[in-house]
């Protein structure tokens, strides 16, 4: 894994263009139900925030562990966890197990779907006009961005939930 | 350094996961996989789908023999391991071959519990061969004894194949390990609504028939059938381990420490044959599930080659699809918790339940001492992962509720928002 998706909630405007581009790229139609990435809107504690949520490609991935067909495996080139749609039987165990909602159920293909980082060139990043999404190398700079992102998220949570 | 020789006994997911992890992390090691079956790794969880015909036989396989070659695993398939000498560090197979090893991984799996004599038309469902046998058998009237996940899935598969199916359950509700009474009642409605007969609170007493099965007498009635399926449960296969003198646990599985090592140093065990601590309660338990075996295999492998890694505990995750209805059960039922309270002398008033029902949706969360120990969902498909994580962390609900109490509403696809009423509606 040499690059990673960076999410910057503080820049997200909630325009959903990433979702539309995601479903368009993968399934050929703009359908928010077929989008691997999702933007959540919070309104509480005096803030109105949009938080993009997408699979984090965990190191210790529970979706891959619970898959009864061994259909979720890591792509060595991009570091993304990929669903092998030929193997997947659509049992939804991975959907059930992921705490983030990173794996979704593709109701047309009847199998699991998740972010595949578009094979190393994520379309959602290109579609984001506000710089809320970025695809950065996982070197020190990438980590720095990640840490910064997490600090922002931490501040956001403080505002939303209080200390 | 000499090549370390590892023998892996068993080629289920635990065996394959440990063998492939060892090979991946330590390329120089010499790994041999022993298996009674002569087929590569397949998923026993999808055998009901294979029986019903929704997937082909090829799709049952998770790996093919080429994969073993590519990974560099030596395979001794189609012969049983007869004896293990742990002092001389040798494995003896039934066809007279002898292999030496430095480290040994037990992944012998589990076997179906059977009662009575074997007749034509009596089946179990554990291996691919069982499924093939069942498919080769042409019957019209089937009785399934046991209503666990396997029992119900087989019943549905046979129903879809045109059999007339009856399910017998000894206990008072369906899916007794995963659901409490109310959820089980909903499941019964689903099953019966599709034309499968369900008889609860009855135990099988006599199998009728000469050479082939003709019927089953239960404690209340007599049923005619030409196909009888035992789906009353699985138990760890520990014959070899017992002969070797490995310490067994109170539930009958091989007792391992948190590093998947057995009572003998250098001998590891993983998969359905071991007894581990439950992640939700911490009590020793048998959690014979695919994902536990998968993780245990990877952890046993790491410890086997000297990378210390602890096993966090087993999770009981049941996930079945009943005629398009998604039934999920995590952890323990209220009934089971009451039983364990009684056994351990805990106060049963510490148990509480959050329950909600809307048309065909239903959920129930079981809390014990303010910790989430069980959850049951029917047709609820979102936010389950969050509940599972809360259960796995074994955190007090208060600490989590503090977050949810801050009146946050999330408008779209809100995984927090949707879980919110769940915690606010309870205590």
XYZ file of C-alpha atoms in Angstrom:
590
model
C 0.000 0.000 0.000
C 1.726 3.174 -1.066
C -1.189 5.581 -1.399
C -4.267 6.207 0.637
C -7.573 8.044 0.406
C -7.551 11.128 2.615
C -10.878 12.492 3.760
C -11.187 16.114 4.865
C -14.643 16.556 6.377
C -14.053 20.258 7.039
C -13.922 20.917 3.298
C -16.845 18.738 2.302
C -19.933 20.640 1.179
C -22.161 17.589 0.848
C -22.698 17.968 -2.889
C -22.715 14.173 -3.445
C -20.761 14.456 -6.692
C -18.288 11.821 -5.412
C -21.178 9.425 -4.899
C -22.524 10.003 -8.372
C -19.141 9.644 -10.025
C -18.471 6.507 -7.978
C -21.657 4.758 -9.088
C -21.190 6.039 -12.630
C -17.668 4.645 -12.808
C -18.543 1.272 -11.354
C -22.063 0.642 -12.601
C -22.635 3.105 -15.402
C -25.404 5.028 -13.702
C -25.659 7.893 -11.221
C -27.283 6.055 -8.366
C -26.527 6.972 -4.770
C -27.562 3.484 -3.673
C -24.761 1.994 -5.746
C -22.094 4.364 -4.475
C -19.171 2.984 -2.523
C -18.536 6.322 -0.868
C -21.178 8.142 1.133
C -21.510 11.644 2.552
C -23.216 11.875 5.920
C -24.726 15.067 7.156
C -24.697 15.875 10.817
C -26.697 18.621 12.362
C -26.395 18.835 16.060
C -24.490 20.729 18.718
C -24.674 23.875 16.636
C -22.763 22.528 13.668
C -23.752 21.493 10.221
C -21.083 19.177 8.951
C -20.700 16.811 6.054
C -18.540 13.779 6.597
C -17.479 11.606 3.694
C -17.375 7.962 4.752
C -15.682 5.256 2.742
C -13.941 1.925 3.346
C -10.667 2.505 5.192
C -8.958 -0.584 3.705
C -8.152 -1.782 7.257
C -4.969 -3.718 7.888
C -6.838 -6.239 10.012
C -9.976 -6.294 7.948
C -12.989 -7.904 9.551
C -14.818 -8.119 6.207
C -12.090 -10.345 4.783
C -12.030 -12.453 7.947
C -15.743 -13.169 8.025
C -16.133 -13.892 4.312
C -17.216 -17.519 4.022
C -15.986 -17.700 0.439
C -12.655 -15.950 0.925
C -13.898 -13.528 -1.701
C -12.393 -10.385 -0.168
C -8.674 -10.127 -0.708
C -6.080 -7.409 -0.828
C -4.806 -6.064 -4.097
C -1.048 -5.973 -3.613
C -0.610 -3.083 -6.032
C -3.026 -0.572 -4.525
C -3.593 -2.002 -1.064
C -7.329 -2.001 -1.626
C -9.487 -4.844 -0.375
C -11.346 -6.167 -3.402
C -14.509 -8.240 -3.625
C -14.247 -11.095 -6.079
C -17.738 -11.003 -7.522
C -17.414 -14.476 -9.020
C -16.801 -15.945 -5.579
C -19.215 -13.780 -3.579
C -22.515 -15.512 -2.832
C -24.204 -12.420 -1.409
C -24.598 -13.646 2.168
C -24.047 -10.121 3.549
C -21.900 -11.292 6.463
C -19.280 -8.668 5.585
C -21.954 -5.967 5.392
C -23.104 -7.001 8.837
C -19.628 -7.089 10.340
C -18.106 -3.788 9.159
C -18.470 -1.116 11.857
C -18.074 1.773 9.434
C -20.484 0.657 6.765
C -17.581 0.353 4.351
C -19.021 -2.708 2.631
C -22.411 -2.382 1.016
C -24.762 -4.751 -0.735
C -25.082 -4.343 -4.474
C -28.784 -4.948 -4.957
C -28.472 -5.392 -8.730
C -25.541 -7.796 -8.840
C -26.613 -9.415 -5.539
C -23.130 -9.316 -4.114
C -21.008 -7.238 -1.775
C -19.522 -3.997 -3.037
C -16.865 -1.773 -1.580
C -14.335 0.881 -2.496
C -11.644 -0.566 -4.762
C -9.703 2.714 -5.028
C -10.542 2.493 -8.766
C -7.399 0.445 -9.287
C -5.158 3.220 -7.966
C -6.807 6.227 -9.594
C -9.914 7.123 -7.552
C -12.530 8.959 -9.602
C -14.183 10.459 -6.512
C -10.999 12.412 -5.755
C -11.045 13.905 -9.236
C -14.722 14.757 -8.928
C -14.369 16.636 -5.644
C -14.270 20.336 -6.409
C -13.547 21.375 -2.846
C -10.536 19.251 -1.986
C -12.380 17.188 0.596
C -11.020 13.998 -0.915
C -7.428 13.348 -1.785
C -5.329 10.376 -2.749
C -1.910 10.783 -1.218
C 1.222 8.713 -0.941
C 1.475 6.939 2.355
C 4.865 8.447 3.106
C 5.435 10.967 5.846
C 3.483 13.604 3.973
C 0.508 11.319 3.620
C 0.641 10.424 7.260
C 0.902 14.076 8.196
C -2.236 14.780 6.193
C -3.929 11.868 7.815
C -3.029 13.074 11.279
C -4.222 16.539 10.416
C -7.438 15.086 9.116
C -7.931 13.139 12.317
C -7.276 16.263 14.399
C -9.927 18.093 12.437
C -12.322 15.227 12.925
C -11.508 15.226 16.630
C -12.283 18.938 16.877
C -15.482 18.364 14.983
C -16.534 15.635 17.369
C -15.758 17.872 20.298
C -18.062 20.502 18.875
C -20.759 17.985 18.094
C -20.657 15.831 21.181
C -18.985 18.091 23.715
C -16.053 16.960 25.805
C 19.175 -21.795 9.842
C 17.539 -25.020 8.852
C 14.149 -24.952 7.242
C 11.467 -25.259 9.864
C 9.064 -28.061 9.090
C 5.434 -27.474 9.863
C 2.733 -30.103 9.622
C -0.836 -28.845 9.341
C -3.467 -31.482 10.012
C -6.684 -30.567 8.308
C -7.513 -28.643 5.187
C -10.504 -26.624 6.262
C -10.323 -22.871 6.457
C -8.311 -22.982 9.697
C -5.765 -25.382 8.233
C -5.479 -23.506 4.970
C -5.353 -20.116 6.659
C -2.513 -21.215 8.962
C -0.592 -23.014 6.209
C -0.821 -20.119 3.780
C 0.032 -17.542 6.457
C 3.131 -19.476 7.523
C 4.246 -19.719 3.928
C 3.526 -16.062 3.253
C 5.421 -14.780 6.287
C 8.253 -17.299 6.260
C 8.988 -18.344 2.727
C 11.746 -20.755 3.728
C 9.524 -22.963 5.827
C 8.421 -26.375 4.656
C 4.670 -26.692 5.144
C 2.753 -29.926 4.646
C -1.035 -30.020 4.706
C -2.713 -33.329 5.561
C -6.315 -33.906 4.608
C -8.712 -36.824 4.546
C -10.539 -35.329 1.627
C -8.836 -35.131 -1.721
C -10.362 -31.821 -2.773
C -8.932 -28.341 -2.232
C -10.392 -25.860 0.241
C -14.128 -25.370 -0.136
C -16.705 -23.459 1.859
C -18.986 -25.690 3.878
C -21.180 -22.671 4.619
C -22.527 -22.530 1.070
C -23.361 -26.238 0.735
C -27.104 -25.519 1.201
C -26.881 -23.082 -1.757
C -25.237 -25.873 -3.753
C -27.986 -28.323 -2.782
C -30.736 -25.900 -3.748
C -28.995 -25.387 -7.066
C -28.455 -21.641 -6.704
C -24.709 -22.084 -7.158
C -22.768 -24.670 -9.126
C -20.415 -27.250 -7.635
C -17.348 -25.367 -8.874
C -18.371 -22.280 -6.943
C -18.268 -24.166 -3.641
C -14.486 -24.253 -3.932
C -12.571 -21.349 -2.486
C -9.156 -22.459 -3.750
C -8.034 -24.882 -6.420
C -5.110 -27.289 -6.353
C -3.041 -24.875 -8.448
C -3.224 -22.361 -5.609
C -1.534 -24.827 -3.274
C 1.274 -25.319 -5.781
C 1.650 -21.609 -6.266
C 1.839 -21.023 -2.515
C 4.401 -23.812 -2.236
C 2.385 -25.973 0.128
C 3.012 -29.706 0.121
C -0.302 -31.519 0.112
C -0.946 -35.016 1.416
C -4.599 -35.355 0.463
C -6.833 -38.371 0.631
C -5.250 -40.132 3.576
C -5.836 -40.044 7.312
C -3.268 -39.205 9.945
C -3.135 -42.340 12.052
C -0.764 -41.384 14.780
C 1.423 -38.567 15.978
C 4.575 -39.065 18.004
C 5.275 -35.812 19.753
C 8.589 -36.859 21.260
C 10.105 -38.076 18.007
C 8.115 -35.366 16.192
C 6.706 -37.623 13.538
C 3.362 -37.947 11.786
C 2.230 -41.399 10.623
C -0.421 -41.622 7.933
C -2.770 -44.544 7.320
C -1.012 -45.521 4.096
C 2.300 -45.960 5.876
C 4.035 -42.680 5.144
C 6.050 -40.985 7.860
C 6.711 -37.259 8.047
C 8.814 -35.424 10.569
C 7.918 -31.970 11.837
C 9.229 -29.204 14.068
C 5.892 -27.543 14.695
C 2.436 -29.006 14.391
C -0.881 -27.269 13.786
C -4.070 -29.110 14.625
C -7.000 -28.070 12.464
C -9.053 -31.228 12.527
C -12.345 -29.363 12.536
C -15.679 -30.675 13.684
C -18.057 -33.480 12.868
C -21.822 -33.718 12.758
C -23.542 -35.332 15.730
C -25.496 -38.408 14.628
C -27.899 -40.650 16.472
C -29.076 -44.158 15.741
C -28.021 -46.518 13.019
C -27.103 -45.564 9.486
C -29.708 -46.335 6.838
C -30.086 -45.415 3.207
C -31.639 -41.987 3.060
C -30.102 -40.691 6.274
C -27.761 -37.751 5.764
C -25.768 -35.142 7.584
C -24.351 -31.994 6.098
C -20.769 -31.301 6.943
C -18.636 -32.062 3.924
C -18.929 -31.713 0.186
C -19.334 -35.474 -0.041
C -22.418 -35.281 2.181
C -23.901 -32.686 -0.151
C -23.069 -34.797 -3.211
C -24.690 -37.839 -1.568
C -27.786 -35.841 -0.733
C -28.033 -34.571 -4.303
C -27.624 -38.072 -5.732
C -30.455 -39.279 -3.523
C -33.865 -38.821 -5.086
C -36.536 -38.327 -2.470
C -39.828 -36.539 -2.067
C -40.443 -36.228 1.648
C -37.700 -34.979 3.954
C -37.480 -34.591 7.706
C -34.773 -32.324 9.107
C -33.927 -32.896 12.747
C -32.534 -29.761 14.345
C -33.280 -26.147 13.538
C -29.938 -24.442 13.736
C -28.621 -22.466 10.806
C -27.647 -25.650 8.960
C -30.989 -27.333 9.637
C -33.023 -24.398 8.379
C -30.808 -23.793 5.367
C -30.999 -27.445 4.322
C -34.752 -27.463 4.881
C -35.119 -24.430 2.629
C -32.764 -25.871 0.008
C -34.735 -29.118 -0.142
C -38.009 -27.204 -0.183
C -36.759 -25.278 -3.207
C -35.867 -28.569 -4.866
C -39.469 -29.697 -4.543
C -39.284 -31.843 -1.428
C -42.014 -31.769 1.151
C -40.060 -30.797 4.252
C -40.686 -31.004 7.984
C -38.370 -29.569 10.636
C -38.201 -31.121 14.098
C -36.730 -29.109 16.958
C -36.229 -30.486 20.433
C -36.331 -27.058 22.075
C -39.289 -24.701 22.144
C -38.079 -22.302 19.434
C -36.297 -22.203 16.100
C -32.644 -21.131 15.837
C -32.342 -21.667 19.606
C -28.668 -20.663 19.753
C -29.260 -17.298 18.103
C -32.788 -16.096 18.758
C -35.049 -15.652 21.738
C -38.655 -16.695 21.732
C -40.199 -13.717 19.957
C -37.687 -13.576 17.117
C -37.922 -17.329 16.737
C -41.678 -17.035 16.462
C -41.253 -14.601 13.579
C -38.840 -17.000 11.907
C -41.378 -19.789 12.345
C -44.007 -17.676 10.613
C -41.624 -17.086 7.711
C -40.754 -20.776 7.402
C -44.287 -22.077 7.804
C -45.628 -19.421 5.458
C -43.575 -20.991 2.694
C -44.975 -24.444 3.329
C -42.354 -26.082 5.522
C -43.833 -27.940 8.482
C -42.328 -27.030 11.854
C -42.700 -29.160 14.978
C -41.264 -27.633 18.130
C -40.560 -29.258 21.471
C -40.325 -32.731 20.002
C -37.404 -35.071 20.069
C -36.693 -37.793 17.552
C -37.084 -41.210 19.147
C -37.162 -43.993 16.559
C -36.061 -44.104 12.941
C -38.474 -46.366 11.040
C -37.427 -48.472 8.084
C -35.407 -51.478 7.078
C -32.551 -50.906 4.714
C -33.717 -47.440 3.800
C -35.449 -44.903 5.993
C -39.259 -44.834 5.861
C -40.190 -42.512 8.652
C -39.352 -40.925 11.958
C -41.199 -41.282 15.219
C -40.927 -38.246 17.459
C -42.093 -37.848 21.027
C -45.485 -36.639 19.768
C -46.088 -37.934 16.262
C -44.898 -40.179 13.510
C -43.740 -38.689 10.217
C -43.308 -40.464 6.920
C -40.163 -39.639 5.016
C -37.647 -41.018 2.558
C -34.921 -38.548 3.474
C -33.776 -37.841 7.022
C -31.216 -35.172 7.795
C -29.453 -34.890 11.121
C -28.656 -31.267 11.800
C -28.544 -31.348 15.577
C -25.126 -29.790 15.881
C -21.404 -30.149 15.458
C -18.789 -31.280 17.899
C -15.020 -30.877 17.747
C -13.072 -33.744 16.232
C -10.568 -34.433 18.951
C -9.897 -38.175 18.683
C -6.351 -37.630 17.452
C -5.717 -34.895 20.011
C -7.011 -37.074 22.813
C -4.759 -39.951 21.745
C -1.854 -37.551 21.722
C -2.755 -36.468 25.240
C -3.575 -32.842 24.563
C -5.547 -31.119 27.290
C -9.208 -30.783 26.407
C -11.494 -28.068 27.704
C -14.769 -28.380 29.580
C -16.811 -28.083 26.383
C -14.931 -30.863 24.654
C -12.634 -28.869 22.405
C -8.843 -28.714 22.496
C -7.901 -26.162 25.144
C -5.521 -23.523 23.804
C -3.960 -20.464 25.408
C -4.386 -16.979 23.993
C -1.600 -17.738 21.505
C -3.418 -20.798 20.130
C -0.810 -23.096 21.683
C -1.999 -26.358 23.202
C -0.804 -27.890 26.457
C 2.264 -29.177 24.581
C 4.709 -26.466 23.463
C 5.216 -26.398 19.711
C 1.820 -27.901 19.007
C -0.827 -25.386 18.022
C -4.509 -25.828 17.351
C -7.061 -23.719 15.553
C -10.472 -23.928 13.976
C -13.544 -25.870 14.962
C -11.600 -28.345 17.075
C -10.521 -25.792 19.696
C -12.221 -24.225 22.635
C -11.514 -20.527 23.061
C -12.755 -17.658 25.177
C -15.855 -15.917 23.985
C -15.242 -12.304 23.041
C -18.553 -11.083 24.408
C -18.580 -12.780 27.803
C -15.058 -14.091 28.264
C -16.282 -17.574 29.143
C -14.758 -20.652 27.473
C -16.913 -21.625 24.547
C -17.129 -23.481 21.281
C -17.801 -21.021 18.511
C -17.704 -23.152 15.419
C -17.817 -20.471 12.779
C -15.886 -19.843 9.598
C -14.524 -16.429 10.569
C -13.237 -17.627 13.938
C -11.432 -20.510 12.261
C -9.990 -18.122 9.690
C -8.587 -15.796 12.336
C -7.390 -18.555 14.613
C -5.527 -20.118 11.702
C -3.724 -16.867 10.947
C -2.863 -16.328 14.613
C -1.671 -19.900 15.168
C 0.533 -19.470 12.090
C 2.125 -16.291 13.394
C 2.870 -17.824 16.772
C 4.143 -20.937 15.046
C 6.906 -19.007 13.319
C 7.721 -16.968 16.388
C 5.730 -13.785 15.803
C 3.804 -13.507 19.037
C 0.213 -12.526 18.453
C -2.683 -12.964 20.866
C -6.146 -14.100 19.891
C -8.795 -11.633 21.007
C -11.546 -14.216 21.401
C -14.239 -15.841 19.348
C -17.314 -14.121 18.073
C -20.592 -15.850 17.565
C -22.029 -14.351 14.374
C -24.947 -16.104 12.735
C -26.142 -14.815 9.403
C -28.821 -16.672 7.464
C -31.121 -15.821 4.647
C -34.571 -17.361 5.023
C -36.644 -16.858 1.887
C -35.278 -13.356 1.445
C -35.494 -12.491 5.135
C -32.135 -11.597 6.611
C -31.704 -13.041 10.081
C -28.629 -12.059 12.096
C -27.685 -13.134 15.577
C -24.651 -11.948 17.525
C -23.496 -13.363 20.817
C -25.845 -14.888 23.312
C -29.593 -15.064 23.739
C -31.405 -13.997 26.851
C -32.319 -17.624 27.506
C -28.683 -18.681 27.331
C -27.606 -15.791 29.560
C -30.240 -16.731 32.143
C -28.946 -20.262 32.112
C -25.355 -19.124 32.592
C -26.439 -16.707 35.352
C -28.038 -19.613 37.120
C -24.905 -21.717 36.665
C -22.419 -19.049 37.716
C -24.575 -17.721 40.541
C -24.982 -14.277 38.973
C -28.034 -12.173 39.581
C -30.490 -12.608 36.680
C -31.939 -9.140 37.337
C -28.739 -7.723 35.827
C -30.139 -8.871 32.502
C -32.172 -6.439 30.486
C -33.451 -6.311 26.950
C -34.036 -3.603 24.358
C -36.567 -4.773 21.831
C -38.375 -3.176 18.943
C -40.636 -4.447 16.201
C -41.942 -2.713 13.098
C -43.924 -4.734 10.579
C -41.353 -7.278 9.359
C -38.359 -5.690 11.068
C -37.301 -6.729 14.489
C -34.376 -6.256 16.761
C -33.503 -7.283 20.247
C -30.411 -6.383 22.221
C -29.499 -8.336 25.321
C -27.623 -6.445 28.026
C -25.902 -7.938 31.016
C -24.497 -5.678 33.731
C -24.766 -2.767 31.309
C -22.727 -4.577 28.683
C -24.101 -5.698 25.385
C -23.811 -9.505 25.190
C -26.239 -10.410 22.445
C -28.161 -8.953 19.554
C -30.769 -10.375 17.223
C -31.971 -8.785 14.037
C -34.538 -9.748 11.452
C -34.534 -7.730 8.238
C -32.471 -4.979 9.848
C -29.522 -4.555 7.524
C -27.736 -1.414 8.579
C -25.583 -0.475 11.542
C -25.156 -4.047 12.653
C -21.391 -3.691 12.468
C -21.516 -0.932 15.040
C -23.427 -3.133 17.475
C -20.972 -5.948 16.835
C -18.068 -3.656 17.567
C -19.672 -2.345 20.741
C -20.165 -5.934 21.829
C -16.598 -6.907 20.966
C -15.152 -3.972 22.893
C -17.140 -5.084 25.945
C -17.513 -1.467 26.940
C -20.135 -0.296 29.346
C -23.150 0.959 27.506
C -23.139 4.119 29.604
C -19.887 5.248 28.055
C -21.315 4.728 24.602
C -24.666 6.229 25.455
C -22.941 9.427 26.540
C -22.026 9.918 22.899
C -25.512 9.170 21.646
C -27.265 11.294 24.236
C -25.942 14.448 22.646
C -28.997 14.613 20.407
C -27.268 14.385 17.084
C -29.301 13.597 14.074
C -27.727 12.561 10.853
C -29.910 12.965 7.874
C -28.578 10.671 5.208
C -27.405 7.081 5.484
C -26.883 7.861 9.125
C -25.206 4.954 10.797
C -25.092 6.926 14.022
C -28.556 8.328 13.527
C -30.168 5.009 12.991
C -28.512 3.382 15.934
C -29.592 6.302 18.087
C -33.208 5.282 18.818
C -31.886 1.861 19.587
C -30.047 3.066 22.640
C -32.402 5.803 23.672
C -35.464 3.587 23.601
C -34.047 1.189 26.180
C -32.973 2.178 29.621
